Coordinates of C-alpha atoms in Angstrom, one line a residue:
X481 CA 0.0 0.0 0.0
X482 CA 1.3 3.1 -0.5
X483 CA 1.0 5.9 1.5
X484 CA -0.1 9.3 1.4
X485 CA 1.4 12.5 2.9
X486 CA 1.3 16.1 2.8
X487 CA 5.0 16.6 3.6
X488 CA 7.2 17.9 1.3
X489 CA 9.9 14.5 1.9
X490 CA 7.5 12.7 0.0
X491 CA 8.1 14.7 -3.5
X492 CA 11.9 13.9 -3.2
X493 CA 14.0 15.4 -0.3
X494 CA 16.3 16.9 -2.8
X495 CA 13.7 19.5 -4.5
X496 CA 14.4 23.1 -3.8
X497 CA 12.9 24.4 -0.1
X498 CA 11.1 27.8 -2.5
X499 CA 8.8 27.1 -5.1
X500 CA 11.0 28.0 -8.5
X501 CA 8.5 29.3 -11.0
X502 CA 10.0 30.5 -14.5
X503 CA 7.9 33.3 -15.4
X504 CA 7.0 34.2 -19.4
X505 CA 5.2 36.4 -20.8
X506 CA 5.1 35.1 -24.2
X507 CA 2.6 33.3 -25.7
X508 CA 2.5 31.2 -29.1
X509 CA -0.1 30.5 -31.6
X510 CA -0.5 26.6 -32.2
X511 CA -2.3 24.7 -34.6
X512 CA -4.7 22.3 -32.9
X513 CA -2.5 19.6 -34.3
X514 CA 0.5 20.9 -32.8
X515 CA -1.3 20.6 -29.1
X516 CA -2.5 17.5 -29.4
X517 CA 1.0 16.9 -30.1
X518 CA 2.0 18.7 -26.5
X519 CA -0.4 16.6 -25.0
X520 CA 0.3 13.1 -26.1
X521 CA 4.0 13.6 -24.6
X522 CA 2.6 15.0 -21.1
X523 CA -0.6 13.0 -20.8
X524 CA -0.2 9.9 -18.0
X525 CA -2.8 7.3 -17.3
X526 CA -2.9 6.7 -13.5
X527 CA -2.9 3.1 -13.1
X528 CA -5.5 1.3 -10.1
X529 CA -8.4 -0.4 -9.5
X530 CA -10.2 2.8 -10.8
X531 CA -7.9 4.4 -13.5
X532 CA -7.2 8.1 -14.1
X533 CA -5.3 10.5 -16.3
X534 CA -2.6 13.0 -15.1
X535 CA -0.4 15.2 -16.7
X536 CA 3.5 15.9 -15.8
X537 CA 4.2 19.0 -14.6
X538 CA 7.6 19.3 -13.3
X539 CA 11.1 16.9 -13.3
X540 CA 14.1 16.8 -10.9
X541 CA 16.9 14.6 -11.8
X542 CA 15.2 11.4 -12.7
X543 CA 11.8 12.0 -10.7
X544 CA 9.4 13.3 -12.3
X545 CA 5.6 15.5 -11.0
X546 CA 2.3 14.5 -12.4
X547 CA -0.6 16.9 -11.3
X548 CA -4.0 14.7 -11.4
X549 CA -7.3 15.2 -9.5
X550 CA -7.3 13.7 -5.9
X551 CA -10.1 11.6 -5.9
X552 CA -8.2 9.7 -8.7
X553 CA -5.2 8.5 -5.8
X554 CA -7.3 9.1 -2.7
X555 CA -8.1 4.9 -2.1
X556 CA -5.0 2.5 -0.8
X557 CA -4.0 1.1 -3.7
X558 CA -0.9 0.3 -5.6
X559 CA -0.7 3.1 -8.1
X560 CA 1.8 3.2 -11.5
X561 CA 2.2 5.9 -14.0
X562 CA 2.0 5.0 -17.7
X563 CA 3.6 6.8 -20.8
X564 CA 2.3 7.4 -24.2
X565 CA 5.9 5.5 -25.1
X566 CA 3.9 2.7 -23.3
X567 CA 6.3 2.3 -20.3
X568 CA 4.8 2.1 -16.9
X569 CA 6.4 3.4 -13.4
X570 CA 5.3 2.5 -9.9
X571 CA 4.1 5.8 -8.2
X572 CA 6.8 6.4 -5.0
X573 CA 5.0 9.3 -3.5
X574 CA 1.3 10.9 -3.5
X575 CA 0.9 14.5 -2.0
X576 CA -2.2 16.2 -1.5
X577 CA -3.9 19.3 -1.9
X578 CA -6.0 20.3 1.3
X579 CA -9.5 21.4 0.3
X580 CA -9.1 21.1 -3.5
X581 CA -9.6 18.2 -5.4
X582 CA -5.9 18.0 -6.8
X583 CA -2.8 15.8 -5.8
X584 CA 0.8 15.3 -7.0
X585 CA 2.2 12.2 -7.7
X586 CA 5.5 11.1 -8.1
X587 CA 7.6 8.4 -10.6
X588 CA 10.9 8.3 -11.3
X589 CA 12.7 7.3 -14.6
X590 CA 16.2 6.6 -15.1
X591 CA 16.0 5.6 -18.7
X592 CA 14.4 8.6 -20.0
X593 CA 13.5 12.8 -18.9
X594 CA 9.8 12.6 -20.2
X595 CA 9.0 16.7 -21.2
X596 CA 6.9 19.2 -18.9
X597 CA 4.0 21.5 -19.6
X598 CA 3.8 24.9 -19.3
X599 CA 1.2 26.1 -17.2
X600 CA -0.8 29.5 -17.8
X601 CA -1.9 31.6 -15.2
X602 CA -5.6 31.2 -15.1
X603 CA -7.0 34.2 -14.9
X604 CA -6.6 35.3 -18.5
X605 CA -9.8 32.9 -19.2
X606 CA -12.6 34.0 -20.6
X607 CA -16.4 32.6 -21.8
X608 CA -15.9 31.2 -25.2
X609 CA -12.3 30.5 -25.2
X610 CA -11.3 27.1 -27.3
X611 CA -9.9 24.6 -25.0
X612 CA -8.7 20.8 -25.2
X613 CA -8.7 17.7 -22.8
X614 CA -6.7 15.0 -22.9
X615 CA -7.2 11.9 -21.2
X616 CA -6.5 7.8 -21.1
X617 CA -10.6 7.1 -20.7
X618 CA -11.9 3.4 -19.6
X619 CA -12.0 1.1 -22.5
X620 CA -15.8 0.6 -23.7
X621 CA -17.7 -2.1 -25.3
X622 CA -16.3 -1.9 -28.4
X623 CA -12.3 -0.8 -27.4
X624 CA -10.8 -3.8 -26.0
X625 CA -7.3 -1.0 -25.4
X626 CA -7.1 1.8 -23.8
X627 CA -6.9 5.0 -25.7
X628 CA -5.7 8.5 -25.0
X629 CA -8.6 10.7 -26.3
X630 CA -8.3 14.9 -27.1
X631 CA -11.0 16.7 -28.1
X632 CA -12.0 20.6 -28.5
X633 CA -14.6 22.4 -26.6
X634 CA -15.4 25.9 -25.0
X635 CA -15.4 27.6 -21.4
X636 CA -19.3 28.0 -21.1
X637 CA -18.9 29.3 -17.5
X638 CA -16.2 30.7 -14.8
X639 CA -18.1 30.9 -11.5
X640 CA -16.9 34.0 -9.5
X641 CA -17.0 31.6 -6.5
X642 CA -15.1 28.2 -6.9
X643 CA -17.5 25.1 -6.2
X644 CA -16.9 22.6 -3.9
X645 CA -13.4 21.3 -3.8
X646 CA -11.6 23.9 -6.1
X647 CA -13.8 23.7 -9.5
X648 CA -14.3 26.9 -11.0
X649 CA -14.2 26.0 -15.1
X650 CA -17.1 24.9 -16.8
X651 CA -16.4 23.8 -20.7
X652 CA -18.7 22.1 -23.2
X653 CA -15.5 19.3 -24.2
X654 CA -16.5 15.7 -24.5
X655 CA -14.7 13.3 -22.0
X656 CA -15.1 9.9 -20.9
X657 CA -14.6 7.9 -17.6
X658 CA -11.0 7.5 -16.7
X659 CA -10.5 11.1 -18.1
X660 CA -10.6 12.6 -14.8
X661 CA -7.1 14.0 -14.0
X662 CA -6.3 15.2 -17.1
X663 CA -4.9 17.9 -18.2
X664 CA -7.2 20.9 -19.6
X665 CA -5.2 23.1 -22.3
X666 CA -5.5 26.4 -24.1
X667 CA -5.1 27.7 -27.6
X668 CA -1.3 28.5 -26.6
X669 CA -1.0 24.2 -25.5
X670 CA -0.3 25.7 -21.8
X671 CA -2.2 23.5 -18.8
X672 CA -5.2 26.2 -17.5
X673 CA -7.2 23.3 -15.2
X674 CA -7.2 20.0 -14.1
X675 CA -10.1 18.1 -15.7
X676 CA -12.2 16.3 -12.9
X677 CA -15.9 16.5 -13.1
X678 CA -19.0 15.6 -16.0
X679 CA -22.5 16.7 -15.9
X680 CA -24.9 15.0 -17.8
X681 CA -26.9 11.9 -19.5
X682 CA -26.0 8.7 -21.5
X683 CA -25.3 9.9 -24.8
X684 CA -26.0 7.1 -26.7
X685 CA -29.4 7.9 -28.3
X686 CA -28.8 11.6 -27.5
X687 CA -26.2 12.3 -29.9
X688 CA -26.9 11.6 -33.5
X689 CA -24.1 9.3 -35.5
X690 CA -24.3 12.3 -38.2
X691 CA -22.8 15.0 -36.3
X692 CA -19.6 15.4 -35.6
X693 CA -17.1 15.1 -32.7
X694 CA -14.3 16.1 -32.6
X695 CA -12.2 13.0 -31.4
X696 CA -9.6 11.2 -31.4
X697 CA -8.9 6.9 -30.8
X698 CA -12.1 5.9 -30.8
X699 CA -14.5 4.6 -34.0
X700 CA -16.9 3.9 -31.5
X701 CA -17.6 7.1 -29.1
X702 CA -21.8 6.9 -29.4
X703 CA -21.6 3.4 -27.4
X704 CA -18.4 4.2 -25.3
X705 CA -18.8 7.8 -24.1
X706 CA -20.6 7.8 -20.4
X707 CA -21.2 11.6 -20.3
X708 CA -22.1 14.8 -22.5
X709 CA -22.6 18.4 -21.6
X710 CA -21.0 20.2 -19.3
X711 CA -17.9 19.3 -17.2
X712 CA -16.1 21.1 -14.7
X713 CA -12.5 21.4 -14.1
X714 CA -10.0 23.3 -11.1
X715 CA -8.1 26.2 -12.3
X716 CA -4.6 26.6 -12.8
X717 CA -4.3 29.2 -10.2
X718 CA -5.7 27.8 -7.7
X719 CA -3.0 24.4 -8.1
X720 CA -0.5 27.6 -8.1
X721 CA -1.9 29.5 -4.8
X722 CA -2.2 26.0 -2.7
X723 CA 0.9 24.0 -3.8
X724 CA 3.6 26.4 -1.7
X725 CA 1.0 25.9 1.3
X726 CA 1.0 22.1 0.8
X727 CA 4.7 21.9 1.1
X728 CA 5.1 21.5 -2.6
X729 CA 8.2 22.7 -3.8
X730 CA 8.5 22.3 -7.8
X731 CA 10.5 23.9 -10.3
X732 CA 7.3 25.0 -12.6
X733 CA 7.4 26.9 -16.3
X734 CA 4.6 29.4 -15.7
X735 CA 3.4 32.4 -18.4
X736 CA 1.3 34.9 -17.5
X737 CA -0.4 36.0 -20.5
X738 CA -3.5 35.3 -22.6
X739 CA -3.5 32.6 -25.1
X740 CA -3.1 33.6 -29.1
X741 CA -5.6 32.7 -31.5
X742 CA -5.7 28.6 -32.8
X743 CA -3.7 28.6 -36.0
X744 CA -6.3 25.7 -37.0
X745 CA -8.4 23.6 -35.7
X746 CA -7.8 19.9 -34.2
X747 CA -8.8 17.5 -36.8
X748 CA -8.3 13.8 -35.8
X749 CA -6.2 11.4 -38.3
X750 CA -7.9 8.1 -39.2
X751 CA -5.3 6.6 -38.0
X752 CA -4.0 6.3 -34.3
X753 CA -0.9 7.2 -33.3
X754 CA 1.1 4.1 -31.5
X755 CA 2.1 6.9 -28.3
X756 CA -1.8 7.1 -28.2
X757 CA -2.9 3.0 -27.7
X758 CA -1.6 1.5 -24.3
X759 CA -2.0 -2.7 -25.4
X760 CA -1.4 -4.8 -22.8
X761 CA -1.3 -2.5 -19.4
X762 CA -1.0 -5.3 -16.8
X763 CA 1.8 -6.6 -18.9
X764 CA 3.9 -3.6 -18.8
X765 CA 3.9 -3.1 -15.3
X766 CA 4.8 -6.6 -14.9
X767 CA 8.2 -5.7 -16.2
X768 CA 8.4 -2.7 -14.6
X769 CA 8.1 -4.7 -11.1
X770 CA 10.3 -7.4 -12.3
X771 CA 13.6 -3.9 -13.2
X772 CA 12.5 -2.8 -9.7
X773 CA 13.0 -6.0 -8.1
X774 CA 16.2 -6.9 -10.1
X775 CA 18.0 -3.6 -8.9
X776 CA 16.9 -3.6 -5.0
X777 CA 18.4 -7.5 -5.2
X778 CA 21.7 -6.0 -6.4
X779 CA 21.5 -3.0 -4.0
X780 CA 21.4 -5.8 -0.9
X781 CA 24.3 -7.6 -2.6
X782 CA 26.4 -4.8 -2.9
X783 CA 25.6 -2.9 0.7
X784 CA 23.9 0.1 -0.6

């Protein structure tokens, strides 16, 4: 079982004691393409009885941050982190965030630095922005693998009062089960919110096939989706405003600065990308324990 803990020891004794944050003002103009892009290299699936998405948010040395919603890592279970290169990591730390529905998790990786988002100061949102979600949802009737899905939406609301446990975004985006966790992203591919929340019906007899979604990895989403409408996510800023209180000291790339204009908008290929499919999950971990175990046995060999 792996335990949880608000001290700061559990995110690696060696971060920095002050929260680093690289301010920028500068924001670019990205194709939806190009985010979707951003977001297949940052989007984790959280690995458990009841599976979530995070997003990585920080590295230090070989351990890197994930940002994810807390009720996704709030059970005793044994948690792993999976990569869209379809490697899996055993989560060594969870941290979270009192009051808010948001925790950090922790995985290291001594093979490969996976990249970092950059996360955008929340209060340049307005009603009607474009955003994105990306997420590893639960496989459906149809999908016999799991999938990381992205698709386009709007802010349809921004209560001047944050709801209970942090939410404060609403946006119209379609997500699934398992999506909670994930990251939320604006037209400049910076993280804005933590997706956590869906309001709504079944879809399936809501939705006609004939209109479009726009999706991606799945040929099936009328029978698979569990939720339409509105969903509600937690604001950048408030992660930002809580995690030096919560003894979370991160190196973090933050802008302050409103997003540009989509060059273009996020149209999904026919075919799925490789980093996107996660085959055979149980598998992967497998080998992931078997490395682990292999190197603590020549740790009590040697003495250290």
């Amino acid at each position: 079982m792996l335990k949880r803990s608000i001290s700061s020891m559990i995110v690696g004794a060696s971060v920095s004691s002050t929260l680093v944050v690289l301010m920028s003002q500068a924001a670019y103009a990205l194709t939806g393409e190009e985010i979707n892009d951003l977001a297949r290299e940052t989007t984790v699936l959280i690995r458990s009885a009841n599976p979530g998405s995070g997003v990585i948010i920080a590295r230090n040395g070989d351990t890197h941050y994930v940002l994810t919603a807390d009720h996704v890592v709030n059970s005793n279970d044994n948690y792993s982190v999976h990569t869209g290169d379809d490697k899996g990591y055993e989560v060594k730390g969870i941290t979270p965030l009192r009051g808010i529905d948001l925790a950090v998790v922790e995985f290291e990786s001594t093979q490969k630095s996976y990249p970092t988002v950059t996360i955008a100061r929340s209060n340049h949102l307005r009603e009607g922005q474009t955003v994105f979600v990306s997420g590893w949802p639960d496989p459906g009737s149809s999908i016999d693998t799991r999938i990381r899905q992205f698709t386009t939406g709007e802010i349809s609301g921004l209560p001047e009062e944050p709801l209970n446990d942090g939410y404060q975004i609403v946006y119209t985006n379609v997500t699934r089960v398992g999506m909670s966790g994930g990251p939320v992203f604006d037209t400049s591919g910076r993280l804005i919110g933590i997706h956590g929340l869906a309001e709504g019906a079944d879809i399936e007899g809501i939705i006609g096939e004939s209109e479009p979604i726009i999706q991606t990895g799945s040929d099936d989403l009328i029978s698979t989706a569990r939720s339409v409408g509105f969903n509600i996510g937690i604001p950048s800023n408030t992660f930002l405003s809580n995690a030096q209180s919560n003894n979370l000291y991160l190196g973090l790339n933050v802008e302050d600065s409103p997003p540009e204009s989509l060059g273009s908008p996020f149209v999904p290929n026919e075919e799925i990308d490789p980093k996107d499919r996660i085959e055979n999950i149980n598998e992967t971990l497998g080998l992931v324990r078997e490395g682990v175990e292999e190197i603590e046995g020549i740790r009590r060999i040697l003495g250290f």
